Coordinates of C-alpha atoms in Angstrom, one line a residue:
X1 CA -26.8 -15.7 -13.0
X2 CA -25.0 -12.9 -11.6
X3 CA -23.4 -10.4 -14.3
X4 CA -21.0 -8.6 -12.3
X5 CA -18.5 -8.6 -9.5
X6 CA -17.6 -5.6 -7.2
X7 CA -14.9 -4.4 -4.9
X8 CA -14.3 -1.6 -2.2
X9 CA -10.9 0.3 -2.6
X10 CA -10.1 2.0 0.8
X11 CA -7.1 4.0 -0.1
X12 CA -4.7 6.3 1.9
X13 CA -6.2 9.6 0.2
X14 CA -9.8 8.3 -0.8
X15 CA -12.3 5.6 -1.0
X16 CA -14.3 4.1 -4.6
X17 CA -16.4 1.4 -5.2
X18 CA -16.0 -0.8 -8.6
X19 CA -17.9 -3.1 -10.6
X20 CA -16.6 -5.6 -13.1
X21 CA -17.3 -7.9 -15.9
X22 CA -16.9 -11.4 -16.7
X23 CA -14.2 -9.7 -18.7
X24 CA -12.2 -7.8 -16.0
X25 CA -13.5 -4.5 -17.9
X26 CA -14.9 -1.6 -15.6
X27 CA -18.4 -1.4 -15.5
X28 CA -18.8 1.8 -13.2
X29 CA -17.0 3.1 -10.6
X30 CA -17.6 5.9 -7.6
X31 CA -14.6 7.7 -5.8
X32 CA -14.9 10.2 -2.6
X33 CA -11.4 11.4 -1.0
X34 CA -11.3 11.7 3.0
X35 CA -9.2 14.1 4.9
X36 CA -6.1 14.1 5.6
X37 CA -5.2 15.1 9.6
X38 CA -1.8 15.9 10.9
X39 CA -2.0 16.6 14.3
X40 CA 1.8 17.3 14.7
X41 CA 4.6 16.9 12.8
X42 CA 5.1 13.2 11.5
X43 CA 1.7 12.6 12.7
X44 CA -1.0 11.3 9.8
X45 CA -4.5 10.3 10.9
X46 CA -7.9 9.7 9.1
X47 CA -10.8 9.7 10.9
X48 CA -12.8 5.6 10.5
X49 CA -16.3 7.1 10.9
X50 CA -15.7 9.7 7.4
X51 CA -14.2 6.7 5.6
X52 CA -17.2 4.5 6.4
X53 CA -19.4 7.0 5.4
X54 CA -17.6 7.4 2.2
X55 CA -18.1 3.2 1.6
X56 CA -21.4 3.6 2.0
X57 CA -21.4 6.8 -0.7
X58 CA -19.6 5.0 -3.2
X59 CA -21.0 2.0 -2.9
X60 CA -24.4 3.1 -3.8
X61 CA -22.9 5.3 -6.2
X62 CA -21.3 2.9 -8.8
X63 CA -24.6 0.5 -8.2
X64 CA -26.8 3.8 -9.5
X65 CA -24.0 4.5 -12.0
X66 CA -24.0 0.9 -13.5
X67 CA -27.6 1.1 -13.7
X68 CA -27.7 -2.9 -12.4
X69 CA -29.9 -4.5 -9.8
X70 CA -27.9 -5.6 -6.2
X71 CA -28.6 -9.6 -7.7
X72 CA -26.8 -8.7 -10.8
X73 CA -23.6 -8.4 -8.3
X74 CA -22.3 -12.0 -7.7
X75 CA -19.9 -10.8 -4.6
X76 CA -17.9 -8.3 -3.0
X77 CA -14.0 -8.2 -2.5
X78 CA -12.2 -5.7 -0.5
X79 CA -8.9 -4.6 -1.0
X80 CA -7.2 -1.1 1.5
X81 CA -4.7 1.2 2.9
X82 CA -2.0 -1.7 5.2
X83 CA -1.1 -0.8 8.5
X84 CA -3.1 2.1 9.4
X85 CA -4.8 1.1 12.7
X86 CA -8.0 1.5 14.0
X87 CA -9.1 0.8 17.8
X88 CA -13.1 0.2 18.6
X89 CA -15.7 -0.5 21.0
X90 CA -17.5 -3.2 20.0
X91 CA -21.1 -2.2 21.3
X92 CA -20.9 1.2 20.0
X93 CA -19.0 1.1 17.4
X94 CA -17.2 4.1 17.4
X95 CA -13.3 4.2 17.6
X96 CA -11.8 5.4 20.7
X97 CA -9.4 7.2 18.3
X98 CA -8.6 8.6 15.0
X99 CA -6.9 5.6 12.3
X100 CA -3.4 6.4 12.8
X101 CA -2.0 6.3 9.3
X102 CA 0.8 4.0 7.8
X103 CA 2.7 6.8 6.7
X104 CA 2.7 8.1 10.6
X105 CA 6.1 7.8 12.8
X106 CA 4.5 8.8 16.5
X107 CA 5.5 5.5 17.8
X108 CA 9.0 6.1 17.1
X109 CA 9.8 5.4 20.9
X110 CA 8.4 2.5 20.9
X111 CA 10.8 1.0 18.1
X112 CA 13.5 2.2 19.9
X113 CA 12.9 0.8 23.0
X114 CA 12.5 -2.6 21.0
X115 CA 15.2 -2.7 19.6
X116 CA 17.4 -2.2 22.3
X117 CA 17.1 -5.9 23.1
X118 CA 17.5 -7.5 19.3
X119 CA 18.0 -4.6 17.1
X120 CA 16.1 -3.8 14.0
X121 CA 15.6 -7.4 13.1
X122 CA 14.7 -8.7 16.4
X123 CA 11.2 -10.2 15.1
X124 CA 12.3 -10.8 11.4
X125 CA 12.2 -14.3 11.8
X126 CA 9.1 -14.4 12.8
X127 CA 7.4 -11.5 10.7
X128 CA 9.7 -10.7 7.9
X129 CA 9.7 -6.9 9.0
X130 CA 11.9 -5.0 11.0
X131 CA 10.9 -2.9 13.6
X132 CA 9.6 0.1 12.0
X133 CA 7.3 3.0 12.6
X134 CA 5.2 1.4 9.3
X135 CA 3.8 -1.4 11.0
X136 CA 0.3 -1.6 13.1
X137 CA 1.1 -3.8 16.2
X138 CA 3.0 -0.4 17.8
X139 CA 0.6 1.7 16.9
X140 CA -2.0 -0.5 18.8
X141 CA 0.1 -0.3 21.8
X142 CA 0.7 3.6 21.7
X143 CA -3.4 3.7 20.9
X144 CA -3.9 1.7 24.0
X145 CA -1.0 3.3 26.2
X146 CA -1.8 7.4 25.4
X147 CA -5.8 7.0 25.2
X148 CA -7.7 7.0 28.9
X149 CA -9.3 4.0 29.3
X150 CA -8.7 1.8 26.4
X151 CA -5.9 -0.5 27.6
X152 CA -8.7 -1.4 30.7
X153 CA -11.0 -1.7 28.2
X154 CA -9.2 -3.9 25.6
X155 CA -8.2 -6.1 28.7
X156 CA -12.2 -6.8 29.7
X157 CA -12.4 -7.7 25.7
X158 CA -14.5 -4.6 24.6
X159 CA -12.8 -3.0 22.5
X160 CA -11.4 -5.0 18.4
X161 CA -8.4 -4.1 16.8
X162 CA -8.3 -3.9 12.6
X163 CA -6.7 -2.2 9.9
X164 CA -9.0 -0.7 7.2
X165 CA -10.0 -4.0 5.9
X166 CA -11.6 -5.3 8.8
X167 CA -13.3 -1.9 9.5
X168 CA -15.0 -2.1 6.6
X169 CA -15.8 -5.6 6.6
X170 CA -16.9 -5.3 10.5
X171 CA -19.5 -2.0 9.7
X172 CA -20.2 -4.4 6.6
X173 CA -21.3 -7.9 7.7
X174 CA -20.8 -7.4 11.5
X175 CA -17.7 -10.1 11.2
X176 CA -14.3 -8.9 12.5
X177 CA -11.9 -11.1 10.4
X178 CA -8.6 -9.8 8.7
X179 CA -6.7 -12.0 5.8
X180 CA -3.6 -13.2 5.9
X181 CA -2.1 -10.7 4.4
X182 CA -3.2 -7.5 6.4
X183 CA -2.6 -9.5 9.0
X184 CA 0.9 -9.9 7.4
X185 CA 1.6 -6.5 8.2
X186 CA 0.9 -5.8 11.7
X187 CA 4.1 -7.4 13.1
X188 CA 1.7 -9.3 15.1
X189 CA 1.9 -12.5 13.0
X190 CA 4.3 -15.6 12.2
X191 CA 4.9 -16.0 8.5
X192 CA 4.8 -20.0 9.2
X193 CA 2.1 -20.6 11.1
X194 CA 0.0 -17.7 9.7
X195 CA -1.3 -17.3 13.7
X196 CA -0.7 -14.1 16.1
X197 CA 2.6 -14.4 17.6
X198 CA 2.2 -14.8 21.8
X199 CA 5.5 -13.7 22.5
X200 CA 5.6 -10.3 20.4
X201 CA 1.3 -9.7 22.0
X202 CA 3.0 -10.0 25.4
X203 CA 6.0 -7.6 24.5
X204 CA 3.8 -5.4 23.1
X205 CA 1.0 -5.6 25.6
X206 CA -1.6 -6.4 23.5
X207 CA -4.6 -8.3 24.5
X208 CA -5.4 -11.5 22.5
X209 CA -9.2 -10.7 22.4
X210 CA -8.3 -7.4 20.4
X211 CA -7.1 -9.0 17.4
X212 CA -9.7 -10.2 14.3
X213 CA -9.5 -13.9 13.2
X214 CA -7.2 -15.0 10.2
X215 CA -8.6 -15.8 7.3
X216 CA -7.4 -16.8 3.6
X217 CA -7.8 -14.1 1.3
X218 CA -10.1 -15.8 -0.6
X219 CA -13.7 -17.4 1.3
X220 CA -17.1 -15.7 2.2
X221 CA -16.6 -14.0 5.8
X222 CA -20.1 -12.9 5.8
X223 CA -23.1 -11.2 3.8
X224 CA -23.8 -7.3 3.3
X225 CA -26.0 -5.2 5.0
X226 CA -27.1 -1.8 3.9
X227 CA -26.9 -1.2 0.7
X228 CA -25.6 -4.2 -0.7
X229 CA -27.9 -6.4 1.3
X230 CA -27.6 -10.2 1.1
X231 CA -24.5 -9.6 -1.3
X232 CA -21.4 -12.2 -0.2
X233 CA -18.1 -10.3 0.7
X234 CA -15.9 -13.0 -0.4
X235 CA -12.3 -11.5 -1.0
X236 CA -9.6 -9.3 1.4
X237 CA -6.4 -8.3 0.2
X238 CA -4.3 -5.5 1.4
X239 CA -3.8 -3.3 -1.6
X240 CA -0.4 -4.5 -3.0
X241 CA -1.1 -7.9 -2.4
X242 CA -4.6 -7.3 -4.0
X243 CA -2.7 -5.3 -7.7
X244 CA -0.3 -8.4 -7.6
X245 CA -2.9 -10.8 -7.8
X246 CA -5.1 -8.3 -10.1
X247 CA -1.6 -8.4 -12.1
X248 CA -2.2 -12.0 -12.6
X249 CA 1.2 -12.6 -11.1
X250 CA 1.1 -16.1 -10.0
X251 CA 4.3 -17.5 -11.1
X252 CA 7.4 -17.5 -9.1
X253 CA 9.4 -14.6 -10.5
X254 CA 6.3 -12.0 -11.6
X255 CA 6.4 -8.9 -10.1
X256 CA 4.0 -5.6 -10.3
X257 CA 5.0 -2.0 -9.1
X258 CA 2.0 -0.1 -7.7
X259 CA 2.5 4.0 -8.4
X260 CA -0.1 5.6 -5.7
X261 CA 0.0 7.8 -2.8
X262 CA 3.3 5.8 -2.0
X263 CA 5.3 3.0 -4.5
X264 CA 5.5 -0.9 -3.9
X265 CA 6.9 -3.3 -5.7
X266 CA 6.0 -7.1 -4.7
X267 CA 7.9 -10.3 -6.2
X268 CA 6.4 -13.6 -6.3
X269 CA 8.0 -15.9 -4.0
X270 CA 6.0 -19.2 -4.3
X271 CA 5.1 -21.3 -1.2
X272 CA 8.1 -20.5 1.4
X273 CA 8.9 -16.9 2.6
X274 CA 12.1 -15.8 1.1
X275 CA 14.3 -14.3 3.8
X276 CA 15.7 -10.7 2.7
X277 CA 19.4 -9.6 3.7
X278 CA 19.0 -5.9 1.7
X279 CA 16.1 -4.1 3.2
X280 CA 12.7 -5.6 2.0
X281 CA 9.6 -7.2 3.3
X282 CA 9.2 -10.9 3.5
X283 CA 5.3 -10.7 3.4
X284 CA 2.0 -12.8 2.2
X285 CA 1.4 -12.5 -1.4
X286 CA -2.1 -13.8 -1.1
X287 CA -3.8 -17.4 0.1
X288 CA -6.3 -18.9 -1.7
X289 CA -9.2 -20.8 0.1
X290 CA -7.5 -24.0 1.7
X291 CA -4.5 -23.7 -0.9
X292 CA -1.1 -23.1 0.5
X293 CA -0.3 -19.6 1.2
X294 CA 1.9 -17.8 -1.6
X295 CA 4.6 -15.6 -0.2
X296 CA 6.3 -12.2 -1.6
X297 CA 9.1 -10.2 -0.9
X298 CA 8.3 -6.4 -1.0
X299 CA 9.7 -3.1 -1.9
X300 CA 7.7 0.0 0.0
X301 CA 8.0 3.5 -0.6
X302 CA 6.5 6.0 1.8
X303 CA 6.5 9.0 -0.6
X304 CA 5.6 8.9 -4.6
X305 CA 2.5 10.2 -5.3
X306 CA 1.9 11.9 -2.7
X307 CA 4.9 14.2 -3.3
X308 CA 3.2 15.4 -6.5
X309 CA 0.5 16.5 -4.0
X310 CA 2.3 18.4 -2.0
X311 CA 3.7 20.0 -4.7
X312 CA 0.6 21.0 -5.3
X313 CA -1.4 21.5 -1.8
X314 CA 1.9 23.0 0.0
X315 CA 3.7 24.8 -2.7
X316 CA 1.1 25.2 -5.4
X317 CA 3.6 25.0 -8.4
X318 CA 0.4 23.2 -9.7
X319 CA -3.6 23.2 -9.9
X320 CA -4.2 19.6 -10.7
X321 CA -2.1 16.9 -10.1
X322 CA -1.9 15.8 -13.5
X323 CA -0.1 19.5 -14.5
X324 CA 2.8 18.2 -12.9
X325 CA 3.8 16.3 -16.3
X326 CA 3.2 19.1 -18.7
X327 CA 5.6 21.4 -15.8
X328 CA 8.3 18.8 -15.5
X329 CA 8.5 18.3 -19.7
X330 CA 8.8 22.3 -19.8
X331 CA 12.6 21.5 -19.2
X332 CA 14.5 18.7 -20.7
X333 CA 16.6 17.4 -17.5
X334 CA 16.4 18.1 -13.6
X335 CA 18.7 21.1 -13.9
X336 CA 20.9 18.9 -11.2
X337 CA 18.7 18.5 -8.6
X338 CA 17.3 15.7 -6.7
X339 CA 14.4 15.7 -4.4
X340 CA 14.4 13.2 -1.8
X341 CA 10.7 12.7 -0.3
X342 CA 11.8 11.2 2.9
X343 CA 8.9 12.9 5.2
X344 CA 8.3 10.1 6.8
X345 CA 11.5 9.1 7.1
X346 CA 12.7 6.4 4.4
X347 CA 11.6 2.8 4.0
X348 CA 13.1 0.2 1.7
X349 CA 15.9 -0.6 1.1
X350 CA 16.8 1.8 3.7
X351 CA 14.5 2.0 6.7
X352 CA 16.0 4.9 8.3
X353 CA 13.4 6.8 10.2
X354 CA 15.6 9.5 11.2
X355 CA 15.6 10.6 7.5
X356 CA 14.0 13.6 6.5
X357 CA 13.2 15.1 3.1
X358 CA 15.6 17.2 1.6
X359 CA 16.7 19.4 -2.0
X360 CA 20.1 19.4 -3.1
X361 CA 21.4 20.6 -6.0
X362 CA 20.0 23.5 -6.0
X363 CA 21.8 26.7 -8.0
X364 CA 19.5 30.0 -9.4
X365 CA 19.5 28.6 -12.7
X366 CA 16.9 25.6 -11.4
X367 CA 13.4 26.8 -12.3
X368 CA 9.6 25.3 -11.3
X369 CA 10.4 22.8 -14.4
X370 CA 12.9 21.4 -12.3
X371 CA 11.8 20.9 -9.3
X372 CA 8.7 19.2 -11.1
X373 CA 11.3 17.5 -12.7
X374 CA 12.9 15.8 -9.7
X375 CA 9.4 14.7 -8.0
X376 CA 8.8 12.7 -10.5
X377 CA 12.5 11.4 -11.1
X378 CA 11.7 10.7 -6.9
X379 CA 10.0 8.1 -7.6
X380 CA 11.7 6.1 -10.6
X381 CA 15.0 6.2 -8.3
X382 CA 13.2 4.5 -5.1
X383 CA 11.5 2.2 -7.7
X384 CA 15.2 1.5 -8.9
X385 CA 16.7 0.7 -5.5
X386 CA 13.7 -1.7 -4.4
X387 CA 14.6 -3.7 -7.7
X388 CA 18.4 -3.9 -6.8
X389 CA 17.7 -5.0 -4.0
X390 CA 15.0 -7.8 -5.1
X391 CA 17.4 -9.1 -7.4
X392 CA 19.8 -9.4 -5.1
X393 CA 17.6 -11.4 -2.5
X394 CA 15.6 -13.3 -5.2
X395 CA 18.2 -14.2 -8.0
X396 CA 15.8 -13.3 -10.3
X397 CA 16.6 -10.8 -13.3
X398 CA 13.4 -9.2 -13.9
X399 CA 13.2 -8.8 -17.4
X400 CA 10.1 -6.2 -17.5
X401 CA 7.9 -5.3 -14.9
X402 CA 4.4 -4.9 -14.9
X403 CA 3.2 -1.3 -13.1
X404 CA -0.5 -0.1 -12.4
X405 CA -1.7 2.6 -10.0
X406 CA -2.6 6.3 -10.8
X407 CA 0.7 7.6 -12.0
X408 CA 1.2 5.0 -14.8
X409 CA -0.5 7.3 -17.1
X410 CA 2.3 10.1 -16.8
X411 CA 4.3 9.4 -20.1
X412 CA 7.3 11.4 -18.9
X413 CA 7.8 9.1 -15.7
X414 CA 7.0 5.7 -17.0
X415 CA 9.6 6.2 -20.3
X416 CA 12.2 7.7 -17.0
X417 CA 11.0 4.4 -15.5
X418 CA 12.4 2.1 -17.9
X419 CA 15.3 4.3 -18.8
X420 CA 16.2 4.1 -15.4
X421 CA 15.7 0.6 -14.7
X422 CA 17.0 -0.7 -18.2
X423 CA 14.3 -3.1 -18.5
X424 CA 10.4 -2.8 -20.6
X425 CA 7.5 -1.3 -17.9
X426 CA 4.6 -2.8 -18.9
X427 CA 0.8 -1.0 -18.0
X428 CA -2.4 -3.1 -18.7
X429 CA -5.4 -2.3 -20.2
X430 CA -6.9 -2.4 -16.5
X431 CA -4.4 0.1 -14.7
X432 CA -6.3 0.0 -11.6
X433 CA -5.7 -3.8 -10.7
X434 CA -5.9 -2.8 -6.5
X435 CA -9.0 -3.3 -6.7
X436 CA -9.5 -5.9 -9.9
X437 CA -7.4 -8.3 -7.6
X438 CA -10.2 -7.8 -4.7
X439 CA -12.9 -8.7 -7.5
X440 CA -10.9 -11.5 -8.5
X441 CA -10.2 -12.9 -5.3
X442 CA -13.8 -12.2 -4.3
X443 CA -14.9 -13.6 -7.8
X444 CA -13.2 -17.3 -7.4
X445 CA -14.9 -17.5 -4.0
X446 CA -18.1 -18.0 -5.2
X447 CA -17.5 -19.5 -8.6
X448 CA -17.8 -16.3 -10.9
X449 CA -13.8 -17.1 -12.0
X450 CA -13.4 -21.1 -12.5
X451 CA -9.4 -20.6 -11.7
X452 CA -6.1 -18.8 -12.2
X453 CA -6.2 -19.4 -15.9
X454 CA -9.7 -17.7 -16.5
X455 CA -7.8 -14.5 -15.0
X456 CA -4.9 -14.9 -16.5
X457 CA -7.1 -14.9 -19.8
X458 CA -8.4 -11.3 -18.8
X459 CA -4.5 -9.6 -18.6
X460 CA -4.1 -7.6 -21.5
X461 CA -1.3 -5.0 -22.5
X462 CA -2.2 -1.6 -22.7
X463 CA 1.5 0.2 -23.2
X464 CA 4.8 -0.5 -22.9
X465 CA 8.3 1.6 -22.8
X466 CA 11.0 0.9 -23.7
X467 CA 14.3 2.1 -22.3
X468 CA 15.8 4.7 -24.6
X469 CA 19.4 6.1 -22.4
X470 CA 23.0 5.3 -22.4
X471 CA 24.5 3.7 -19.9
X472 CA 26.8 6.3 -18.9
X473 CA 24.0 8.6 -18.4
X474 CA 21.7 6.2 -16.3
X475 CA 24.5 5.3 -14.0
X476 CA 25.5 8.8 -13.8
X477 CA 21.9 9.8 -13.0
X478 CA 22.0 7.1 -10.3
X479 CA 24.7 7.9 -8.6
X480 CA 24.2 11.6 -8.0
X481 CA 20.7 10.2 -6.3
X482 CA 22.1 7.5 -4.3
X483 CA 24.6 10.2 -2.9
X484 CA 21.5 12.9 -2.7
X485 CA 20.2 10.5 -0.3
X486 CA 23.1 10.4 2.2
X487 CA 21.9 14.0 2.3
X488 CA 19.0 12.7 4.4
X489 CA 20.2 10.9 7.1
X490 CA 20.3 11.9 10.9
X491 CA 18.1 14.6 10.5
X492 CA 15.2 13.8 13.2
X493 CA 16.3 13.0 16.6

């Protein structure tokens, strides 16, 4: 019998390859960044060919670390970056342009022009998403509008549409399939039916043809080649569906915050999508097999993690991004500044994409403490307006909530965290549940997990804060960032 279970991770700023246990432990694990391409301002691109090659790496890098046999690996789940888009030929394989990033804003013309008839919310019904740069349905159009060729191309049906998932899963077994909940996130797809929408295809002027099939989040699509050869790839969950589901959160009312390049925070829903009427996602929380769907309202934040890397890329305050903690705790308080990381404009609760990001505060007494200070304050704020907002929509007073994700080992944010929020933050022993929720999913597939309960049995606490501020203080704090970010609006035309 197999020993092990494995999943791809296809981040924003890098790619790794993990193996499990029965157990949930880590067995081994490979990781390769990718770079990073801004063509012009507000423009983010990766290029699909690096990343694959980077699978490929990783892949045969945790196998050689763990020192097992491909047999001993019972199935493979894969868990990535949502929305970024990739465009390819089908024959050749090779994209007919760079993966245009989530975090991009170039189709900011095309939103516009949308929502003249409708507004913002004109396909919220349908999708549970207002019309935002985010999404991957208009960056499909403005791939297949600005590049010669591909709209005639996509119209004869040569050319397949996926986000990373299906990328990898394509160059992996040769089947172009998404789940439901990448496909959740395109703006392409109806929440009810769980089918592409028609009427927003035609709007958009996409061709049918382009588009991968739907599958649940949980079945075999296929079997390896390569590397892996033979080797089931059983599970495909975008990467905050995939930690809410490594979070074990499968009650109505458990929720996870993911700390990475950006921040999202998901709430269990249970079987209907919840409608939001404060600025969150109505999105798929993950469907498993011929179960019902589950649904999950959603929290994202463009800009958390990848704010401590610019600090340390752009302005090199810092070497490492892990300095940034021992910087920030060389001063006791922010010195009265806030940092708003709206770069690409801001998404929940907000979803202004005419934000930008912006300092204020600032006096000659503010030091490099400070301003390390404030990035990491960044992100416990957002974090705190995403769970306003939930509990407004929901009704549901969280009580703790669970966080995983790279950042969760900074002590000085998580204690911030909970201050902030006024509620426990919880990390478990496995921090990096992205991609233990791909192995899981992957994992019940094919029998290796007998059901939810056998995971649930894996969960274990590593840590927990406890909120340690005043009230006075916190809603002090608070209020000089919610006014900080009026500072942001209108900037970009």
């Amino acid at each position: 019998m197999s020993k092990y279970i494995a999943a791809i991770d296809q981040g924003t700023t890098s790619t790794r390859f993990m193996i499990f246990d029965h157990a949930g432990n880590v067995v081994a694990v490979d990781q390769k960044e990718h770079r990073q391409i801004y063509p012009k301002p507000g423009w983010v691109e990766h290029d699909p060919l690096e990343i694959w090659e980077r699978t490929q790496e990783v892949m045969a890098g945790a196998v050689a670390k763990a020192d097992c046999a491909v047999f001993d690996i019972a199935a493979i789940g894969v868990t990535n970056q949502r929305e970024t888009t990739v465009v390819w030929d089908k024959k050749t394989g090779k994209p007919v342009y760079n993966a245009v990033v989530w975090q991009d804003t170039r189709t900011d013309e095309i939103i516009t022009e949308l929502a003249k008839n409708g507004g913002q919310d004109r396909f919220r019904d349908k999708t549970g998403l207002p019309l935002a740069t985010y999404f991957s349905g208009p960056k499909i159009k403005w791939i297949l509008d600005n590049v010669s060729g591909s709209r005639e191309k996509a119209e004869r049906g040569e050319l397949l549409f996926g986000n990373l998932d299906t990328w990898i899963i394509w160059n992996l077994t040769g089947e172009h399939i998404t789940d439901v909940t990448n496909a959740s996130r395109t703006m392409l797809m109806d929440l009810k039916t769980l089918n592409w929408d028609e009427e927003i295809l035609s709007l958009l002027g996409i061709p049918g043809a382009l588009l991968p099939k739907i599958c649940s989040s949980s079945e075999t699509y296929g079997t390896a080649r390569g590397v892996l050869q033979g080797i089931p790839v059983s599970g495909d969950l975008g990467d905050q569906q995939a930690a809410l589901f490594g979070q074990t959160c499968y009650s109505v009312g458990e929720a996870k915050n993911t700390y990475g390049t950006g921040c999202f925070m998901l709430l269990n829903t249970g079987e209907k999508p919840t409608p939001s009427t404060s600025g969150l996602l109505t999105t798929l929380g993950y469907k498993i097999g011929n179960q019902k769907a589950v649904y999950a309202l959603e929290g994202s934040i463009a800009i958390t993690g990848a704010l401590v890397q610019w600090l340390r890329d752009n302005l090199g305050l810092i070497r490492q991004s892990s300095e940034v903690e021992t910087l920030a705790g060389t001063v006791e308080d922010n010195g009265g500044i806030y940092f708003v990381p709206a770069f690409s404009g801001l998404f929940a609760p907000y979803w202004r994409s005419d934000a930008r990001g912006t300092i204020v505060g600032m006096t000659r007494y503010v030091n490099k403490g400070h301003i390390a200070r404030a990035v990491l304050e960044a992100t416990a704020y957002q974090t705190r307006e995403v769970l306003d907002a939930m509990e407004k929509d929901s009704g549901v007073k969280l009580t703790a909530l669970k966080v995983d994700g790279g950042m969760v080992f900074n002590e000085l944010l998580m204690q911030f965290q909970a201050d902030i929020l006024d509620v426990p933050v919880i990390r478990p022993k496995v921090a990096e549940t992205t991609a233990l929720g791909a192995a899981y999913a992957a994992g019940l597939a094919v029998g290796f997990w007998r059901d939810f309960d056998a995971l649930r049995a894996n969960w274990g606490q590593d840590k927990q804060w406890i909120p340690n501020m005043d009230s006075d203080q916190r809603g002090k704090l608070y209020s000089g960032w919610k006014k900080a970010v009026t500072r942001t609006f209108d900037w970009a035309s």
